Short mmCIF file of C-alpha atoms in Angstrom, two decimals:
data_model
loop_
_atom_site.label_atom_id
_atom_site.label_comp_id
_atom_site.label_asym_id
_atom_site.label_seq_id
_atom_site.Cartn_x
_atom_site.Cartn_y
_atom_site.Cartn_z
CA UNK A 7 -7.00 -13.63 28.01
CA UNK A 8 -4.99 -14.57 24.92
CA UNK A 9 -5.58 -12.47 21.82
CA UNK A 10 -7.37 -14.15 18.93
CA UNK A 11 -5.27 -14.75 15.84
CA UNK A 12 -5.93 -12.54 12.82
CA UNK A 13 -6.11 -15.25 10.19
CA UNK A 14 -4.82 -15.10 6.64
CA UNK A 15 -7.47 -14.57 3.96
CA UNK A 16 -5.14 -15.17 1.00
CA UNK A 17 -1.50 -15.09 -0.10
CA UNK A 18 -1.54 -13.29 -3.44
CA UNK A 19 1.02 -13.54 -6.22
CA UNK A 20 2.11 -10.40 -8.01
CA UNK A 21 -0.23 -9.56 -10.91
CA UNK A 22 1.31 -9.12 -14.35
CA UNK A 23 3.35 -5.91 -14.43
CA UNK A 24 2.62 -2.82 -16.49
CA UNK A 25 4.59 0.36 -17.08
CA UNK A 26 3.71 3.70 -15.53
CA UNK A 27 5.47 6.15 -17.79
CA UNK A 28 8.77 4.59 -18.82
CA UNK A 29 10.33 4.53 -15.35
CA UNK A 30 8.10 2.38 -13.16
CA UNK A 31 7.29 -1.27 -13.84
CA UNK A 32 4.54 -2.00 -11.34
CA UNK A 33 2.30 -4.83 -10.16
CA UNK A 34 -1.06 -3.40 -9.14
CA UNK A 35 -2.19 -5.60 -6.25
CA UNK A 36 -5.30 -3.53 -5.68
CA UNK A 37 -7.77 -2.22 -6.66
CA UNK A 38 -7.38 -3.82 -10.12
CA UNK A 39 -5.23 -6.89 -9.48
CA UNK A 40 -7.32 -8.25 -6.64
CA UNK A 41 -10.70 -7.12 -5.31
CA UNK A 42 -9.78 -7.06 -1.63
CA UNK A 43 -10.85 -4.81 1.23
CA UNK A 44 -7.90 -2.56 2.10
CA UNK A 45 -9.49 0.86 2.82
CA UNK A 46 -8.13 3.41 3.74
CA UNK A 47 -5.46 2.16 1.31
CA UNK A 48 -7.03 2.52 -2.15
CA UNK A 49 -4.13 1.39 -4.33
CA UNK A 50 -0.89 -0.55 -4.03
CA UNK A 51 1.52 -0.31 -6.97
CA UNK A 52 4.54 -2.49 -6.29
CA UNK A 53 7.66 -1.95 -8.41
CA UNK A 54 9.38 -5.30 -7.83
CA UNK A 55 13.16 -5.25 -8.00
CA UNK A 56 14.41 -4.63 -11.52
CA UNK A 57 17.74 -3.62 -13.02
CA UNK A 58 17.64 -0.45 -15.11
CA UNK A 59 20.41 0.18 -17.61
CA UNK A 60 22.38 3.43 -17.53
CA UNK A 61 20.75 6.28 -19.41
CA UNK A 62 21.40 10.02 -19.75
CA UNK A 63 17.75 11.04 -20.09
CA UNK A 64 15.99 9.97 -16.87
CA UNK A 65 13.02 7.62 -17.15
CA UNK A 66 9.87 8.55 -15.30
CA UNK A 67 6.32 9.90 -15.36
CA UNK A 68 5.48 13.30 -16.80
CA UNK A 69 3.17 15.94 -15.36
CA UNK A 70 -0.10 14.56 -13.98
CA UNK A 71 -2.75 15.80 -11.52
CA UNK A 72 -4.03 14.35 -8.23
CA UNK A 73 -7.01 15.24 -6.03
CA UNK A 74 -8.79 13.72 -3.05
CA UNK A 75 -6.16 11.39 -1.60
CA UNK A 76 -2.52 10.97 -0.55
CA UNK A 77 0.35 9.26 -2.36
CA UNK A 78 2.95 7.48 -0.27
CA UNK A 79 6.18 6.47 -2.03
CA UNK A 80 8.61 4.14 -0.25
CA UNK A 81 12.04 3.54 -1.78
CA UNK A 82 13.97 0.30 -1.29
CA UNK A 83 16.44 0.49 -4.21
CA UNK A 84 17.12 3.34 -6.64
CA UNK A 85 16.29 7.02 -6.32
CA UNK A 86 13.39 9.18 -7.55
CA UNK A 87 13.31 12.94 -8.05
CA UNK A 88 9.98 14.74 -7.88
CA UNK A 89 8.56 18.20 -8.61
CA UNK A 90 5.11 19.72 -8.14
CA UNK A 91 3.08 22.79 -9.06
CA UNK A 92 3.48 24.28 -5.57
CA UNK A 93 7.23 24.59 -6.09
CA UNK A 94 8.20 21.56 -4.01
CA UNK A 95 10.95 19.23 -5.17
CA UNK A 96 13.25 16.62 -3.70
CA UNK A 97 14.81 13.18 -4.03
CA UNK A 98 13.62 9.95 -2.45
CA UNK A 99 16.60 7.70 -1.69
CA UNK A 100 16.57 4.06 -0.44
CA UNK A 101 14.84 3.92 2.94
CA UNK A 102 13.13 7.29 2.46
CA UNK A 103 9.38 7.87 2.36
CA UNK A 104 7.54 10.67 0.59
CA UNK A 105 4.03 11.33 1.89
CA UNK A 106 2.20 13.71 -0.44
CA UNK A 107 -1.27 14.97 0.46
CA UNK A 108 -2.79 15.94 -2.89
CA UNK A 109 -5.98 17.17 -1.21
CA UNK A 110 -7.67 19.90 -3.25
CA UNK A 111 -5.35 19.37 -6.19
CA UNK A 112 -1.75 19.41 -7.34
CA UNK A 113 0.31 18.70 -10.45
CA UNK A 114 3.20 16.30 -10.00
CA UNK A 115 5.99 14.57 -11.93
CA UNK A 116 8.46 11.86 -10.92
CA UNK A 117 11.69 10.76 -12.58
CA UNK A 118 14.67 8.59 -11.83
CA UNK A 119 17.19 10.80 -10.02
CA UNK A 120 19.85 12.03 -12.45
CA UNK A 121 22.91 10.33 -10.93
CA UNK A 122 21.04 7.03 -10.55
CA UNK A 123 19.82 7.27 -14.14
CA UNK A 124 23.34 7.78 -15.50
CA UNK A 125 24.69 4.87 -13.48
CA UNK A 126 21.73 2.48 -13.64
CA UNK A 127 21.18 -0.34 -11.18
CA UNK A 128 18.60 -1.99 -8.93
CA UNK A 129 15.26 -0.23 -8.58
CA UNK A 130 12.47 -1.23 -6.18
CA UNK A 131 9.64 0.97 -4.90
CA UNK A 132 6.14 0.91 -3.45
CA UNK A 133 3.53 3.56 -4.09
CA UNK A 134 0.32 3.62 -2.08
CA UNK A 135 -2.75 5.75 -2.57
CA UNK A 136 -4.29 6.51 0.82
CA UNK A 137 -7.88 7.70 0.62
CA UNK A 138 -9.03 10.82 2.45
CA UNK A 139 -12.43 11.05 4.17
CA UNK A 140 -14.96 13.39 2.55
CA UNK A 141 -14.34 16.15 5.09
CA UNK A 142 -10.62 16.26 4.19
CA UNK A 143 -10.64 15.67 0.44
CA UNK A 144 -10.21 19.36 -0.36
CA UNK A 145 -7.54 20.00 2.28
CA UNK A 146 -4.54 22.14 1.33
CA UNK A 147 -1.85 20.07 -0.42
CA UNK A 148 1.27 19.31 1.62
CA UNK A 149 4.34 17.07 1.79
CA UNK A 150 5.89 15.02 4.54
CA UNK A 151 9.45 14.10 3.61
CA UNK A 152 10.41 11.24 5.91
CA UNK A 153 14.13 10.57 5.60
CA UNK A 154 15.35 7.09 6.51
CA UNK A 155 17.54 8.50 9.26
CA UNK A 156 14.50 10.15 10.88
CA UNK A 157 12.14 7.15 10.87
CA UNK A 158 11.17 5.97 14.35
CA UNK A 159 12.52 2.50 15.15
CA UNK A 160 11.66 -0.23 17.63
CA UNK A 161 14.42 -2.77 18.26
CA UNK A 162 13.03 -6.28 18.67
CA UNK A 163 14.27 -8.64 21.38
CA UNK A 164 16.69 -11.51 20.73
CA UNK A 165 18.33 -9.83 17.72
CA UNK A 166 15.13 -10.49 15.78
CA UNK A 167 15.43 -7.24 13.84
CA UNK A 168 13.85 -3.82 13.71
CA UNK A 169 10.41 -2.31 13.12
CA UNK A 170 10.48 1.03 11.29
CA UNK A 171 7.36 3.00 12.18
CA UNK A 172 6.49 5.26 9.23
CA UNK A 173 2.99 6.08 10.50
CA UNK A 174 0.86 4.90 13.39
CA UNK A 175 2.65 3.09 16.17
CA UNK A 176 4.30 -0.14 17.25
CA UNK A 177 4.70 -0.98 20.95
CA UNK A 178 4.22 2.70 21.83
CA UNK A 179 6.84 3.83 19.30
CA UNK A 180 5.06 6.42 17.14
CA UNK A 181 5.71 7.16 13.48
CA UNK A 182 6.57 10.66 12.35
CA UNK A 183 4.08 10.84 9.44
CA UNK A 184 0.71 12.34 10.37
CA UNK A 185 -2.46 10.79 8.94
CA UNK A 186 -6.07 11.89 8.54
CA UNK A 187 -7.52 8.56 9.68
CA UNK A 188 -6.12 5.86 12.00
CA UNK A 189 -3.60 3.64 10.21
CA UNK A 190 -0.29 1.88 10.69
CA UNK A 191 2.44 1.74 8.06
CA UNK A 192 5.51 -0.21 9.15
CA UNK A 193 8.66 -1.72 7.65
CA UNK A 194 9.64 -4.90 9.48
CA UNK A 195 13.33 -5.63 8.83
CA UNK A 196 13.71 -9.12 10.26
CA UNK A 197 16.81 -11.26 10.68
CA UNK A 198 16.67 -14.97 9.81
CA UNK A 199 14.79 -16.76 12.59
CA UNK A 200 13.57 -13.49 14.07
CA UNK A 201 9.96 -13.13 15.14
CA UNK A 202 7.77 -10.05 15.35
CA UNK A 203 4.32 -9.79 16.90
CA UNK A 204 1.60 -7.40 15.79
CA UNK A 205 -1.76 -6.47 17.22
CA UNK A 206 -4.32 -4.64 15.09
CA UNK A 207 -8.05 -4.14 15.73
CA UNK A 208 -10.21 -6.83 14.14
CA UNK A 209 -12.01 -4.31 11.90
CA UNK A 210 -8.77 -2.84 10.51
CA UNK A 211 -8.00 -3.91 6.94
CA UNK A 212 -4.55 -5.47 7.09
CA UNK A 213 -1.96 -6.73 4.60
CA UNK A 214 1.75 -7.61 4.42
CA UNK A 215 3.78 -6.89 1.27
CA UNK A 216 6.84 -9.16 1.19
CA UNK A 217 9.59 -6.91 -0.16
CA UNK A 218 12.47 -9.31 0.41
CA UNK A 219 12.97 -12.79 1.85
CA UNK A 220 10.24 -15.10 3.14
CA UNK A 221 8.19 -15.23 6.31
CA UNK A 222 5.99 -17.71 8.13
CA UNK A 223 2.70 -16.18 9.27
CA UNK A 224 1.06 -17.40 12.48
CA UNK A 225 3.25 -20.51 12.44
CA UNK A 226 1.59 -22.00 9.36
CA UNK A 227 1.42 -20.00 6.13
CA UNK A 228 4.57 -19.09 4.18
CA UNK A 229 4.79 -15.94 2.07
CA UNK A 230 7.71 -15.14 -0.22
CA UNK A 231 9.26 -12.17 -1.99
CA UNK A 232 6.78 -10.22 -4.15
CA UNK A 233 3.70 -11.81 -2.54
CA UNK A 234 0.97 -9.97 -0.62
CA UNK A 235 -0.64 -11.45 2.49
CA UNK A 236 -4.24 -10.36 3.02
CA UNK A 237 -5.86 -10.91 6.41
CA UNK A 238 -9.46 -11.50 7.43
CA UNK A 239 -11.35 -8.90 9.48
CA UNK A 240 -11.31 -11.06 12.58
CA UNK A 241 -8.92 -11.49 15.48
CA UNK A 242 -6.12 -9.09 16.32
CA UNK A 243 -2.80 -10.95 16.77
CA UNK A 244 -0.26 -11.78 14.05
CA UNK A 245 3.09 -13.55 14.38
CA UNK A 246 5.68 -13.19 11.61
CA UNK A 247 8.82 -15.35 11.61
CA UNK A 248 11.58 -14.64 9.10
CA UNK A 249 12.76 -17.81 7.32
CA UNK A 250 15.66 -15.74 5.94
CA UNK A 251 16.65 -12.08 6.25
CA UNK A 252 13.44 -10.35 5.22
CA UNK A 253 11.74 -6.99 4.73
CA UNK A 254 7.97 -6.78 5.11
CA UNK A 255 5.84 -3.69 4.50
CA UNK A 256 2.87 -3.78 6.86
CA UNK A 257 -0.39 -1.94 6.16
CA UNK A 258 -3.26 -1.81 8.63
CA UNK A 259 -5.94 0.83 8.92
CA UNK A 260 -9.46 1.70 9.93
CA UNK A 261 -11.69 1.55 6.84
CA UNK A 262 -13.29 4.74 5.53
CA UNK A 263 -16.88 3.67 5.04
CA UNK A 264 -17.88 6.23 2.42
CA UNK A 265 -18.83 6.02 -1.26
CA UNK A 266 -15.94 6.15 -3.74
CA UNK A 267 -15.92 7.76 -7.17
CA UNK A 268 -12.62 7.36 -9.01
CA UNK A 269 -11.48 8.50 -12.41
CA UNK A 270 -7.79 8.31 -13.27
CA UNK A 271 -5.86 10.40 -10.73
CA UNK A 272 -8.98 11.74 -8.98
CA UNK A 273 -10.45 9.95 -5.96
CA UNK A 274 -13.66 11.50 -4.66
CA UNK A 275 -17.04 10.47 -3.21
CA UNK A 276 -19.49 11.46 -5.96
CA UNK A 277 -19.42 11.48 -9.79
CA UNK A 278 -20.18 15.22 -9.82
CA UNK A 279 -17.02 15.80 -7.74
CA UNK A 280 -15.03 13.95 -10.40
CA UNK A 281 -16.48 16.24 -13.08
CA UNK A 282 -15.61 19.25 -10.93
CA UNK A 283 -12.03 17.99 -10.59
CA UNK A 284 -11.74 17.57 -14.37
CA UNK A 285 -13.12 21.07 -14.95
CA UNK A 286 -10.79 22.60 -12.35
CA UNK A 287 -7.80 20.82 -13.91
CA UNK A 288 -8.75 21.99 -17.42
CA UNK A 289 -9.15 25.57 -16.14
CA UNK A 290 -5.63 25.54 -14.68
CA UNK A 291 -6.72 25.60 -11.03
CA UNK A 292 -4.12 22.96 -10.13
CA UNK A 293 -1.34 25.37 -10.99
CA UNK A 294 1.41 24.98 -13.57
CA UNK A 295 4.33 22.60 -13.84
CA UNK A 296 6.88 22.53 -16.63
CA UNK A 297 7.15 19.17 -18.44
#
C-alpha cells in the first residue's frame, strides 16, 4: 500500500527581522511570526545569512535566564561562543549543533567567537526552542555538544546528497542528540537534481526551513532560500527534489498536548510556575554568570 502524501499547508516567507542583542538578526517564524502548530518546537529564530563587519568587541547577547525547555543552536556560517552559570563554555562552528537543556534553570550568554568577530564575514544560524513535557521541565540542566564531524550521516542513492541526523532517525540511521519526546531534526544537504524521501507520522508537526537553494516539494510546490514549508497533519510521505544545491533543515515531532504558560525566557505549564521562575531567578537560584 502506497503511503499517503503529507501535503503542504503553507510556504511562509521570512517575517521582518529583529535584533536579539547586537549579534543576531533573526526572523521569528513562530510563535510570533506565524500561528502554526509546531509543538514540540515552540520557537524558530532564523538568522538568515548576513555579512558582519570586523569588530574587536564581539557582538552578542548578554546574560539571560532560561527554564522549562531546551535551546538548540545550529550553525551554518560564522561562530558563536557561549558560557553558562554551571561553568560550561564552548564554541559552535559551522556544521556544529549545541543542544542545551535549560530544565530547572540556567543563566546563559552567547557572543560571536573572538577570531570570527575580528575578521568578520558571513553569519547564518538557527535557534530552536524545544518544549519539555511537564514531568521534565525541572530536570537538571545539561549540554549536548554535537560537533559536525560526529553527526550521523545517511548517504542518499544516485549522488543525491546526504542526510545529517541531529536527532531522531532517518532510514534507521540514528542521531546522537537525545530528546525527551519523540522528534526528528535533520539537515538535508542535497545536490542539484537530488531527491530525498521522508516518512513522518501523520500527527507529527512537520516543517522544512530552506537554508540554502530551492526545492520542489511533492513534485508541485517550490520553496526557496529563507522560506519555511509547513505541512498539514495528514499523510506521512514527503518528496523533496533539489532544484539547485540546497540545504534544508527538517523538523518533525510528536506534539506535547499540555497547557503552555510563557513569559520571556521561561516556558512552563501554569502562570504560577512562571511566577515561581521569576522569584527563583531574582533570588539567585539560577546561579551566577559574569557579564
